[in-house]
Amino acid sequence: MLIVLLLICIAVLTLIYLNGIYNENYWRKRGVAFYTKNKTLGVFWDFLIKRRALFEYLHDIYKEYPNEPAVGIGSILTPTLYVRDPLNIQHVLATDFNSFSHRGFEPNQDDLLAGNILFLNGAKWKLVRQKMTPLFTSVKLKSMYYIMDKSAKDFVDYLKENPKLRKGDPFTTLSTFCSAAICASVFGVTTKSVFDSPFLDVAQRSTNASLKRNIEFAIANLSEPLFKLLNIQIFKEFESFFITAIKQVIHQRKAENVKKYDFADICVSLQNQGAMKDTDSGLEVEPTDELLAAQAFFFLIAGVEPTASAMFATLMEVGKHPEVQDRLQKEIDETFDKHDNEISYDVVANMEYLDMVMSEAMRLNPAIGFLTRKCVEDTVLPTGNIKVNKGTNIMIPIYELHHDSKYHPDPEVFNPERFSAENKNNILDITYMPFGKGNRNCVGMRFAQLQAKSGLIYLLHNFSFNTNVLAGGVKYRKEQIQVRVTNVDIELIPRR
Ligand code: HEM
């Protein structure tokens, strides 16, 4: 028995070794540098067994290969390329979009909530994205702003009534605002904003990087066949609760027959129009409750985690830089005075300094650390003339580009002036992308900016912020794609 076990161990180790050699040769033959620390599982090994966020391991590679346009990474049998040169990145995200239109993740069929825009691919992605885009036009955002404004006002009252929430790490507290605002935008406003909603719990649990979730995520990246074979369903546990909730919302909206300018309105109108058709491919998709629930589910996740992250980053930086805080509060207070305390979509859009401060906070602390794509047609990347075959997984830095002195002088210095009207055109477009780039960029970008800004305006009008970085300095929580700052407390001091 012992001998059999020993032989199995030797066979497995030999296979791992040979797989590593294969991966190394695969990229070396293409003239591409290879990350040799773990030739078989690449960055995913360290991510699984150690405590850092995945983007931190990629950042190490970024610094280790400063002159390489791309670096091959071990990923069992899926060729994986970490693309670090801006021209190549531009090529993947935009110029050669047709070759890289895939997100790099293929959910299993029965994982209904994973059928959302982020994870859909091909003609179905195109069709659903097209049909959801009207939710994010200026006209729609303008008519939806009242929802965010109300959530922000209610949030300030909530903080005033609960002084214990005004100390410590405010990430969870900010998430409660974000969930109230996104839930109201998706499901419709109620008379009072809901800050302890069960949807917040869903949003938090679905992005929580537990060991099980990290293993599933690693398998999804390392081997699609294994992911399919194990039939891993990443959002199954939320399906019944969430789909039932959306069904109720749609049903009620149809019965009420009123317009609230939110996501539920879009659902009703899509269902009334019948099958959605893509004229190019001929694909027809029914806007079922399940398909619409999957979109709402991702909007909820995106409206909570990364949006809270953007707000946290802004308040953290503002709380460290009193001169920036003073100037920003001056802009906000003057705006309140000028508009008799009535803040509208247009008023927010014209707050130039707020935009500069938030943009710079998101440069230093982007909510998402890196992007992923999969090659769907053989092609060549221009810098280094790198042949990329169909099936190759691509990873693209965000955090690393934002912190590279080649593109952002004195990158660790918080300086909102980088984003002033005169200066912002000096930033090479592709080296600043907190919301991604190209045809698969964040469809909710303007919604998210508006939501975060509406919260920040009321917060900074009513409180001052004092940031306290705890002993050991800023740290990052172990996360799959997010950049989640920890070890920082922010105190809220009432101003009025
Ligand atoms: C500050 C908050 C947010 C940040 C930082 C953020 C960032 C991102 C990033 C980096 C991507 C990937 C883009 C790419 O691959 O090029 C993305 C995709 C996406 N985001 Fe956001 N996001 C935020 C909020 C939102 C909100 C509130 C919504 C919806 C209400 C949303 C909806 C989406 C969707 C649907 C996609 C997938 C797009 C596609 O694959 O076509 N996001 N987001």
mmCIF file of C-alpha atoms in Angstrom, residues 71-449:
data_model
loop_
_atom_site.group_PDB
_atom_site.id
_atom_site.type_symbol
_atom_site.label_atom_id
_atom_site.label_comp_id
_atom_site.label_asym_id
_atom_site.label_seq_id
_atom_site.Cartn_x
_atom_site.Cartn_y
_atom_site.Cartn_z
ATOM 1 C CA VAL A 71 5.406 37.683 -19.158
ATOM 2 C CA GLY A 72 4.166 34.091 -19.452
ATOM 3 C CA ILE A 73 2.710 32.593 -16.276
ATOM 4 C CA GLY A 74 2.211 28.916 -15.426
ATOM 5 C CA SER A 75 -1.435 27.862 -15.330
ATOM 6 C CA ILE A 76 -1.498 24.056 -15.718
ATOM 7 C CA LEU A 77 -2.304 23.613 -19.433
ATOM 8 C CA THR A 78 -3.922 27.002 -20.140
ATOM 9 C CA PRO A 79 -1.324 29.373 -21.618
ATOM 10 C CA THR A 80 -1.514 32.560 -19.554
ATOM 11 C CA LEU A 81 0.065 35.863 -20.460
ATOM 12 C CA TYR A 82 0.515 38.865 -18.191
ATOM 13 C CA VAL A 83 0.582 41.804 -20.619
ATOM 14 C CA ARG A 84 2.415 44.829 -19.201
ATOM 15 C CA ASP A 85 3.288 47.039 -22.203
ATOM 16 C CA PRO A 86 0.722 49.857 -22.810
ATOM 17 C CA LEU A 87 0.566 49.364 -26.595
ATOM 18 C CA ASN A 88 -0.080 45.642 -26.136
ATOM 19 C CA ILE A 89 -2.693 46.426 -23.481
ATOM 20 C CA GLN A 90 -4.413 48.845 -25.830
ATOM 21 C CA HIS A 91 -4.334 46.112 -28.467
ATOM 22 C CA VAL A 92 -6.010 43.550 -26.197
ATOM 23 C CA LEU A 93 -8.653 45.869 -24.754
ATOM 24 C CA ALA A 94 -9.568 47.917 -27.797
ATOM 25 C CA THR A 95 -7.642 47.741 -31.107
ATOM 26 C CA ASP A 96 -7.934 43.971 -31.559
ATOM 27 C CA PHE A 97 -11.092 43.558 -29.482
ATOM 28 C CA ASN A 98 -12.465 40.799 -31.736
ATOM 29 C CA SER A 99 -9.557 38.552 -30.772
ATOM 30 C CA PHE A 100 -9.976 39.275 -27.056
ATOM 31 C CA SER A 101 -13.711 39.792 -26.552
ATOM 32 C CA HIS A 102 -13.962 37.047 -23.908
ATOM 33 C CA ARG A 103 -13.869 37.835 -20.162
ATOM 34 C CA GLY A 104 -11.629 34.831 -19.477
ATOM 35 C CA PHE A 105 -14.196 33.044 -17.371
ATOM 36 C CA GLU A 106 -16.929 30.715 -18.590
ATOM 37 C CA PRO A 107 -19.576 30.019 -15.938
ATOM 38 C CA ASN A 108 -21.333 26.658 -15.850
ATOM 39 C CA GLN A 109 -24.758 26.523 -17.504
ATOM 40 C CA ASP A 110 -26.897 26.096 -14.401
ATOM 41 C CA ASP A 111 -25.206 28.909 -12.480
ATOM 42 C CA LEU A 112 -28.070 31.252 -13.342
ATOM 43 C CA LEU A 113 -26.846 34.396 -11.551
ATOM 44 C CA ALA A 114 -23.461 34.089 -13.260
ATOM 45 C CA GLY A 115 -25.263 34.762 -16.570
ATOM 46 C CA ASN A 116 -24.604 38.489 -16.098
ATOM 47 C CA ILE A 117 -22.864 40.952 -18.415
ATOM 48 C CA LEU A 118 -19.538 40.589 -16.625
ATOM 49 C CA PHE A 119 -19.349 36.849 -17.254
ATOM 50 C CA LEU A 120 -21.343 36.481 -20.489
ATOM 51 C CA ASN A 121 -19.374 36.121 -23.702
ATOM 52 C CA GLY A 122 -19.906 36.189 -27.466
ATOM 53 C CA ALA A 123 -23.161 37.271 -29.098
ATOM 54 C CA LYS A 124 -25.183 36.884 -25.884
ATOM 55 C CA TRP A 125 -22.848 39.288 -24.033
ATOM 56 C CA LYS A 126 -23.164 41.813 -26.870
ATOM 57 C CA LEU A 127 -26.949 41.590 -26.896
ATOM 58 C CA VAL A 128 -27.445 41.838 -23.132
ATOM 59 C CA ARG A 129 -24.913 44.681 -22.802
ATOM 60 C CA GLN A 130 -26.719 46.559 -25.589
ATOM 61 C CA LYS A 131 -30.068 46.130 -23.852
ATOM 62 C CA MET A 132 -28.774 47.184 -20.427
ATOM 63 C CA THR A 133 -26.786 50.205 -21.626
ATOM 64 C CA PRO A 134 -29.859 52.526 -21.720
ATOM 65 C CA LEU A 135 -29.978 52.253 -17.915
ATOM 66 C CA PHE A 136 -26.753 54.258 -17.790
ATOM 67 C CA THR A 137 -27.353 57.111 -20.278
ATOM 68 C CA SER A 138 -27.204 60.729 -19.027
ATOM 69 C CA VAL A 139 -30.960 61.055 -19.396
ATOM 70 C CA LYS A 140 -31.568 57.956 -17.296
ATOM 71 C CA LEU A 141 -28.965 58.934 -14.702
ATOM 72 C CA LYS A 142 -30.487 62.375 -14.466
ATOM 73 C CA SER A 143 -33.890 60.907 -13.756
ATOM 74 C CA MET A 144 -32.417 58.408 -11.284
ATOM 75 C CA TYR A 145 -30.332 60.950 -9.363
ATOM 76 C CA TYR A 146 -33.142 61.644 -6.914
ATOM 77 C CA ILE A 147 -32.755 58.040 -5.673
ATOM 78 C CA MET A 148 -29.070 58.487 -4.846
ATOM 79 C CA ASP A 149 -29.631 61.937 -3.363
ATOM 80 C CA LYS A 150 -32.264 60.571 -1.009
ATOM 81 C CA SER A 151 -30.077 57.621 0.020
ATOM 82 C CA ALA A 152 -27.186 60.023 0.732
ATOM 83 C CA LYS A 153 -29.317 62.372 2.859
ATOM 84 C CA ASP A 154 -30.753 59.429 4.806
ATOM 85 C CA PHE A 155 -27.238 58.043 5.261
ATOM 86 C CA VAL A 156 -26.025 61.230 6.930
ATOM 87 C CA ASP A 157 -29.026 61.111 9.313
ATOM 88 C CA TYR A 158 -28.221 57.474 10.024
ATOM 89 C CA LEU A 159 -24.615 58.382 10.894
ATOM 90 C CA LYS A 160 -25.750 61.252 13.097
ATOM 91 C CA GLU A 161 -28.059 58.892 14.998
ATOM 92 C CA ASN A 162 -25.335 56.236 15.390
ATOM 93 C CA PRO A 163 -22.122 57.856 16.727
ATOM 94 C CA LYS A 164 -20.404 54.482 17.148
ATOM 95 C CA LEU A 165 -20.327 54.160 13.337
ATOM 96 C CA ARG A 166 -18.174 57.293 13.122
ATOM 97 C CA LYS A 167 -14.964 55.618 14.334
ATOM 98 C CA GLY A 168 -12.826 52.696 13.132
ATOM 99 C CA ASP A 169 -12.769 51.203 9.621
ATOM 100 C CA PRO A 170 -15.753 52.698 7.759
ATOM 101 C CA PHE A 171 -15.768 50.254 4.825
ATOM 102 C CA THR A 172 -18.790 48.294 6.054
ATOM 103 C CA THR A 173 -20.655 51.476 6.973
ATOM 104 C CA LEU A 174 -19.997 52.918 3.497
ATOM 105 C CA SER A 175 -21.221 49.628 2.030
ATOM 106 C CA THR A 176 -24.555 50.137 3.801
ATOM 107 C CA PHE A 177 -24.999 53.450 1.969
ATOM 108 C CA CYS A 178 -23.970 51.867 -1.333
ATOM 109 C CA SER A 179 -26.363 48.957 -0.900
ATOM 110 C CA ALA A 180 -29.242 51.298 0.011
ATOM 111 C CA ALA A 181 -28.536 53.435 -3.085
ATOM 112 C CA ILE A 182 -28.114 50.545 -5.521
ATOM 113 C CA CYS A 183 -31.085 48.600 -4.110
ATOM 114 C CA ALA A 184 -33.277 51.662 -4.453
ATOM 115 C CA SER A 185 -32.060 52.128 -8.048
ATOM 116 C CA VAL A 186 -32.603 48.477 -8.923
ATOM 117 C CA PHE A 187 -35.681 47.583 -6.916
ATOM 118 C CA GLY A 188 -37.335 50.969 -6.501
ATOM 119 C CA VAL A 189 -37.280 53.537 -3.703
ATOM 120 C CA THR A 190 -39.113 53.077 -0.464
ATOM 121 C CA THR A 191 -40.094 55.935 1.858
ATOM 122 C CA LYS A 192 -37.048 55.279 4.085
ATOM 123 C CA SER A 193 -33.639 54.096 2.838
ATOM 124 C CA VAL A 194 -32.846 50.579 4.027
ATOM 125 C CA PHE A 195 -29.373 50.312 5.570
ATOM 126 C CA ASP A 196 -29.575 46.798 7.014
ATOM 127 C CA SER A 197 -31.011 45.080 3.956
ATOM 128 C CA PRO A 198 -30.607 41.313 3.315
ATOM 129 C CA PHE A 199 -29.265 42.357 -0.118
ATOM 130 C CA LEU A 200 -26.223 43.881 1.566
ATOM 131 C CA ASP A 201 -25.562 40.528 3.170
ATOM 132 C CA VAL A 202 -25.809 38.842 -0.252
ATOM 133 C CA ALA A 203 -23.468 41.409 -1.818
ATOM 134 C CA GLN A 204 -20.908 40.951 0.955
ATOM 135 C CA ARG A 205 -21.039 37.156 1.055
ATOM 136 C CA SER A 206 -20.864 36.786 -2.723
ATOM 137 C CA THR A 207 -17.568 38.694 -2.881
ATOM 138 C CA ASN A 208 -16.100 37.300 0.319
ATOM 139 C CA ALA A 209 -12.752 35.622 -0.476
ATOM 140 C CA SER A 210 -13.264 32.466 1.600
ATOM 141 C CA LEU A 211 -10.976 29.474 1.089
ATOM 142 C CA LYS A 212 -13.715 27.645 -0.876
ATOM 143 C CA ARG A 213 -14.282 30.659 -3.133
ATOM 144 C CA ASN A 214 -10.529 31.143 -3.642
ATOM 145 C CA ILE A 215 -10.100 27.501 -4.673
ATOM 146 C CA GLU A 216 -13.042 27.758 -7.101
ATOM 147 C CA PHE A 217 -11.601 30.988 -8.513
ATOM 148 C CA ALA A 218 -8.158 29.402 -8.943
ATOM 149 C CA ILE A 219 -9.672 26.361 -10.711
ATOM 150 C CA ALA A 220 -11.694 28.649 -13.023
ATOM 151 C CA ASN A 221 -8.464 30.386 -14.028
ATOM 152 C CA LEU A 222 -6.199 27.364 -14.140
ATOM 153 C CA SER A 223 -8.343 24.816 -15.950
ATOM 154 C CA GLU A 224 -11.692 25.382 -17.649
ATOM 155 C CA PRO A 225 -12.192 21.608 -18.278
ATOM 156 C CA LEU A 226 -11.773 20.893 -14.547
ATOM 157 C CA PHE A 227 -14.116 23.762 -13.655
ATOM 158 C CA LYS A 228 -16.710 22.258 -16.021
ATOM 159 C CA LEU A 229 -16.117 18.700 -14.838
ATOM 160 C CA LEU A 230 -16.679 19.693 -11.202
ATOM 161 C CA ASN A 231 -19.691 21.761 -12.324
ATOM 162 C CA ILE A 232 -18.712 24.567 -9.940
ATOM 163 C CA GLN A 233 -21.553 27.066 -9.486
ATOM 164 C CA ILE A 234 -20.185 30.191 -7.893
ATOM 165 C CA PHE A 235 -23.460 31.959 -7.053
ATOM 166 C CA LYS A 236 -25.815 28.988 -6.532
ATOM 167 C CA GLU A 237 -26.439 29.695 -2.835
ATOM 168 C CA PHE A 238 -27.971 33.121 -3.645
ATOM 169 C CA GLU A 239 -30.130 31.963 -6.542
ATOM 170 C CA SER A 240 -33.381 31.145 -4.857
ATOM 171 C CA PHE A 241 -33.499 34.279 -2.654
ATOM 172 C CA PHE A 242 -32.415 36.649 -5.386
ATOM 173 C CA ILE A 243 -34.490 35.371 -8.284
ATOM 174 C CA THR A 244 -37.597 35.296 -6.086
ATOM 175 C CA ALA A 245 -36.959 38.924 -5.063
ATOM 176 C CA ILE A 246 -36.561 40.104 -8.664
ATOM 177 C CA LYS A 247 -39.634 38.178 -9.805
ATOM 178 C CA GLN A 248 -41.637 39.985 -7.119
ATOM 179 C CA VAL A 249 -40.264 43.398 -8.127
ATOM 180 C CA ILE A 250 -41.079 42.868 -11.803
ATOM 181 C CA HIS A 251 -44.496 41.453 -11.025
ATOM 182 C CA GLN A 252 -45.345 44.356 -8.711
ATOM 183 C CA ARG A 253 -44.105 46.989 -11.181
ATOM 184 C CA LYS A 254 -46.242 45.481 -13.943
ATOM 185 C CA ALA A 255 -49.248 45.550 -11.646
ATOM 186 C CA GLU A 256 -48.618 49.159 -10.458
ATOM 187 C CA ASN A 257 -48.072 50.411 -14.006
ATOM 188 C CA VAL A 258 -45.988 53.456 -12.859
ATOM 189 C CA LYS A 259 -42.623 54.700 -14.111
ATOM 190 C CA LYS A 260 -39.831 55.052 -11.519
ATOM 191 C CA TYR A 261 -36.901 55.343 -13.981
ATOM 192 C CA ASP A 262 -35.041 52.446 -12.381
ATOM 193 C CA PHE A 263 -33.870 48.971 -13.385
ATOM 194 C CA ALA A 264 -37.314 47.472 -12.758
ATOM 195 C CA ASP A 265 -38.752 49.783 -15.453
ATOM 196 C CA ILE A 266 -36.191 48.448 -17.958
ATOM 197 C CA CYS A 267 -37.132 44.863 -17.042
ATOM 198 C CA VAL A 268 -40.820 45.516 -17.628
ATOM 199 C CA SER A 269 -40.247 47.224 -20.952
ATOM 200 C CA LEU A 270 -37.859 44.465 -22.170
ATOM 201 C CA GLN A 271 -40.342 41.752 -21.243
ATOM 202 C CA ASN A 272 -43.157 43.630 -22.980
ATOM 203 C CA GLN A 273 -41.068 43.813 -26.163
ATOM 204 C CA GLY A 274 -40.477 40.026 -26.258
ATOM 205 C CA ALA A 275 -37.328 38.213 -27.444
ATOM 206 C CA MET A 276 -34.169 40.343 -27.772
ATOM 207 C CA LYS A 277 -32.571 39.908 -31.199
ATOM 208 C CA ASP A 278 -28.973 40.430 -32.351
ATOM 209 C CA THR A 279 -29.175 41.384 -36.014
ATOM 210 C CA ASP A 280 -25.525 40.421 -36.768
ATOM 211 C CA SER A 281 -25.617 36.867 -35.414
ATOM 212 C CA GLY A 282 -29.368 36.210 -35.570
ATOM 213 C CA LEU A 283 -29.273 35.236 -31.876
ATOM 214 C CA GLU A 284 -32.573 35.566 -30.008
ATOM 215 C CA VAL A 285 -32.682 35.665 -26.208
ATOM 216 C CA GLU A 286 -35.803 35.813 -24.032
ATOM 217 C CA PRO A 287 -35.564 38.439 -21.270
ATOM 218 C CA THR A 288 -36.642 35.939 -18.617
ATOM 219 C CA ASP A 289 -36.889 36.822 -14.928
ATOM 220 C CA GLU A 290 -33.754 34.692 -14.407
ATOM 221 C CA LEU A 291 -31.703 36.549 -17.032
ATOM 222 C CA LEU A 292 -32.778 39.914 -15.622
ATOM 223 C CA ALA A 293 -32.109 38.720 -12.065
ATOM 224 C CA ALA A 294 -28.548 37.820 -13.095
ATOM 225 C CA GLN A 295 -27.992 41.406 -14.324
ATOM 226 C CA ALA A 296 -29.508 42.895 -11.156
ATOM 227 C CA PHE A 297 -27.346 40.552 -9.077
ATOM 228 C CA PHE A 298 -24.132 41.826 -10.633
ATOM 229 C CA PHE A 299 -25.299 45.453 -10.471
ATOM 230 C CA LEU A 300 -25.843 44.910 -6.755
ATOM 231 C CA ILE A 301 -22.365 43.445 -6.235
ATOM 232 C CA ALA A 302 -20.723 46.204 -8.308
ATOM 233 C CA GLY A 303 -22.836 48.905 -6.693
ATOM 234 C CA VAL A 304 -21.674 47.822 -3.238
ATOM 235 C CA GLU A 305 -18.058 46.540 -3.148
ATOM 236 C CA PRO A 306 -16.120 48.647 -5.658
ATOM 237 C CA THR A 307 -18.270 51.715 -5.072
ATOM 238 C CA ALA A 308 -17.669 51.553 -1.317
ATOM 239 C CA SER A 309 -13.999 51.092 -2.153
ATOM 240 C CA ALA A 310 -13.939 54.280 -4.262
ATOM 241 C CA MET A 311 -15.623 56.235 -1.456
ATOM 242 C CA PHE A 312 -13.297 54.754 1.151
ATOM 243 C CA ALA A 313 -10.243 55.659 -0.957
ATOM 244 C CA THR A 314 -11.433 59.243 -1.379
ATOM 245 C CA LEU A 315 -12.204 59.747 2.311
ATOM 246 C CA MET A 316 -8.957 58.064 3.348
ATOM 247 C CA GLU A 317 -6.876 60.398 1.149
ATOM 248 C CA VAL A 318 -8.900 63.457 2.104
ATOM 249 C CA GLY A 319 -8.442 62.566 5.782
ATOM 250 C CA LYS A 320 -4.669 62.421 5.278
ATOM 251 C CA HIS A 321 -4.465 65.751 3.379
ATOM 252 C CA PRO A 322 -6.195 68.560 5.309
ATOM 253 C CA GLU A 323 -5.447 71.143 2.596
ATOM 254 C CA VAL A 324 -7.296 69.021 0.030
ATOM 255 C CA GLN A 325 -10.143 68.442 2.491
ATOM 256 C CA ASP A 326 -10.510 72.207 3.122
ATOM 257 C CA ARG A 327 -10.620 73.033 -0.567
ATOM 258 C CA LEU A 328 -13.085 70.239 -1.293
ATOM 259 C CA GLN A 329 -15.379 71.217 1.583
ATOM 260 C CA LYS A 330 -15.271 74.813 0.349
ATOM 261 C CA GLU A 331 -16.417 73.686 -3.102
ATOM 262 C CA ILE A 332 -19.180 71.551 -1.570
ATOM 263 C CA ASP A 333 -20.396 74.190 0.926
ATOM 264 C CA GLU A 334 -20.490 76.877 -1.769
ATOM 265 C CA THR A 335 -22.452 74.526 -4.008
ATOM 266 C CA PHE A 336 -25.019 73.876 -1.270
ATOM 267 C CA ASP A 337 -25.375 77.655 -0.683
ATOM 268 C CA LYS A 338 -25.616 78.465 -4.371
ATOM 269 C CA HIS A 339 -28.336 75.888 -4.990
ATOM 270 C CA ASP A 340 -30.361 76.343 -1.794
ATOM 271 C CA ASN A 341 -29.319 72.888 -0.561
ATOM 272 C CA GLU A 342 -30.890 71.239 -3.611
ATOM 273 C CA ILE A 343 -28.264 69.038 -5.244
ATOM 274 C CA SER A 344 -29.129 67.783 -8.728
ATOM 275 C CA TYR A 345 -27.396 65.647 -11.335
ATOM 276 C CA ASP A 346 -26.113 68.750 -13.178
ATOM 277 C CA VAL A 347 -24.805 70.287 -9.964
ATOM 278 C CA VAL A 348 -22.784 67.138 -9.211
ATOM 279 C CA ALA A 349 -21.493 66.997 -12.788
ATOM 280 C CA ASN A 350 -20.073 70.520 -12.396
ATOM 281 C CA MET A 351 -18.119 69.886 -9.182
ATOM 282 C CA GLU A 352 -14.670 69.941 -10.729
ATOM 283 C CA TYR A 353 -12.506 69.567 -7.639
ATOM 284 C CA LEU A 354 -14.552 66.633 -6.322
ATOM 285 C CA ASP A 355 -13.946 64.877 -9.619
ATOM 286 C CA MET A 356 -10.193 65.592 -9.433
ATOM 287 C CA VAL A 357 -9.937 64.299 -5.854
ATOM 288 C CA MET A 358 -11.915 61.124 -6.526
ATOM 289 C CA SER A 359 -9.992 60.404 -9.749
ATOM 290 C CA GLU A 360 -6.655 60.727 -7.941
ATOM 291 C CA ALA A 361 -7.870 58.604 -4.999
ATOM 292 C CA MET A 362 -8.872 55.905 -7.498
ATOM 293 C CA ARG A 363 -5.491 56.117 -9.187
ATOM 294 C CA LEU A 364 -3.681 55.384 -5.933
ATOM 295 C CA ASN A 365 -6.330 52.912 -4.755
ATOM 296 C CA PRO A 366 -8.201 51.392 -7.709
ATOM 297 C CA ALA A 367 -11.030 49.119 -6.550
ATOM 298 C CA ILE A 368 -10.076 46.399 -9.050
ATOM 299 C CA GLY A 369 -6.412 45.375 -9.291
ATOM 300 C CA PHE A 370 -6.273 43.795 -12.748
ATOM 301 C CA LEU A 371 -8.363 42.839 -15.775
ATOM 302 C CA THR A 372 -8.800 39.498 -17.505
ATOM 303 C CA ARG A 373 -9.536 38.459 -21.088
ATOM 304 C CA LYS A 374 -9.283 35.291 -23.160
ATOM 305 C CA CYS A 375 -7.986 35.155 -26.729
ATOM 306 C CA VAL A 376 -10.697 33.810 -29.058
ATOM 307 C CA GLU A 377 -8.808 34.127 -32.391
ATOM 308 C CA ASP A 378 -5.081 33.594 -33.049
ATOM 309 C CA THR A 379 -3.356 36.974 -33.230
ATOM 310 C CA VAL A 380 -0.097 38.877 -32.626
ATOM 311 C CA LEU A 381 0.653 41.561 -30.030
ATOM 312 C CA PRO A 382 2.584 44.472 -31.600
ATOM 313 C CA THR A 383 5.290 45.154 -29.001
ATOM 314 C CA GLY A 384 7.631 42.150 -29.085
ATOM 315 C CA ASN A 385 5.685 40.623 -31.975
ATOM 316 C CA ILE A 386 4.179 38.068 -29.596
ATOM 317 C CA LYS A 387 2.086 35.271 -31.122
ATOM 318 C CA VAL A 388 -1.008 34.622 -29.022
ATOM 319 C CA ASN A 389 -3.130 31.568 -29.741
ATOM 320 C CA LYS A 390 -6.841 31.075 -29.256
ATOM 321 C CA GLY A 391 -7.496 29.856 -25.702
ATOM 322 C CA THR A 392 -4.751 31.939 -24.055
ATOM 323 C CA ASN A 393 -5.782 33.666 -20.831
ATOM 324 C CA ILE A 394 -4.708 37.288 -20.486
ATOM 325 C CA MET A 395 -4.083 39.304 -17.325
ATOM 326 C CA ILE A 396 -3.722 43.089 -17.503
ATOM 327 C CA PRO A 397 -2.422 45.345 -14.726
ATOM 328 C CA ILE A 398 -4.381 48.276 -13.361
ATOM 329 C CA TYR A 399 -2.824 48.901 -9.947
ATOM 330 C CA GLU A 400 0.705 48.462 -11.330
ATOM 331 C CA LEU A 401 0.199 50.983 -14.172
ATOM 332 C CA HIS A 402 -1.325 53.501 -11.750
ATOM 333 C CA HIS A 403 1.794 53.216 -9.564
ATOM 334 C CA ASP A 404 4.424 53.250 -12.327
ATOM 335 C CA SER A 405 6.601 56.400 -12.306
ATOM 336 C CA LYS A 406 6.998 56.092 -16.100
ATOM 337 C CA TYR A 407 3.349 57.097 -16.487
ATOM 338 C CA HIS A 408 2.584 58.982 -13.273
ATOM 339 C CA PRO A 409 5.549 61.016 -11.923
ATOM 340 C CA ASP A 410 5.991 60.612 -8.126
ATOM 341 C CA PRO A 411 3.331 57.905 -8.236
ATOM 342 C CA GLU A 412 2.963 57.515 -4.455
ATOM 343 C CA VAL A 413 2.182 61.219 -3.971
ATOM 344 C CA PHE A 414 -1.520 62.086 -3.685
ATOM 345 C CA ASN A 415 -1.934 65.036 -6.024
ATOM 346 C CA PRO A 416 -5.441 65.802 -7.398
ATOM 347 C CA GLU A 417 -3.861 68.421 -9.720
ATOM 348 C CA ARG A 418 -2.919 65.552 -12.053
ATOM 349 C CA PHE A 419 -6.603 65.527 -13.018
ATOM 350 C CA SER A 420 -7.099 69.285 -13.455
ATOM 351 C CA ALA A 421 -8.494 70.426 -16.820
ATOM 352 C CA GLU A 422 -4.976 71.531 -17.928
ATOM 353 C CA ASN A 423 -3.130 68.421 -16.744
ATOM 354 C CA LYS A 424 -5.400 65.451 -17.302
ATOM 355 C CA ASN A 425 -4.707 65.233 -21.019
ATOM 356 C CA ASN A 426 -1.054 64.521 -20.207
ATOM 357 C CA ILE A 427 -2.023 61.154 -18.745
ATOM 358 C CA LEU A 428 -1.594 58.356 -21.262
ATOM 359 C CA ASP A 429 -5.181 57.089 -21.485
ATOM 360 C CA ILE A 430 -4.446 53.381 -21.147
ATOM 361 C CA THR A 431 -2.284 53.859 -18.038
ATOM 362 C CA TYR A 432 -5.251 55.097 -15.986
ATOM 363 C CA MET A 433 -8.201 52.755 -15.986
ATOM 364 C CA PRO A 434 -9.990 52.195 -12.674
ATOM 365 C CA PHE A 435 -13.077 51.256 -14.733
ATOM 366 C CA GLY A 436 -11.235 49.161 -17.338
ATOM 367 C CA LYS A 437 -11.046 50.117 -21.027
ATOM 368 C CA GLY A 438 -12.396 49.245 -24.453
ATOM 369 C CA ASN A 439 -15.660 47.590 -25.431
ATOM 370 C CA ARG A 440 -15.885 45.605 -22.184
ATOM 371 C CA ASN A 441 -15.193 48.521 -19.867
ATOM 372 C CA CYS A 442 -17.418 49.140 -16.860
ATOM 373 C CA VAL A 443 -20.922 49.734 -18.175
ATOM 374 C CA GLY A 444 -21.898 51.223 -14.789
ATOM 375 C CA MET A 445 -19.002 53.705 -14.618
ATOM 376 C CA ARG A 446 -21.077 56.879 -14.721
ATOM 377 C CA PHE A 447 -23.697 55.422 -12.428
ATOM 378 C CA ALA A 448 -20.987 54.426 -9.928
ATOM 379 C CA GLN A 449 -19.283 57.822 -10.069
#
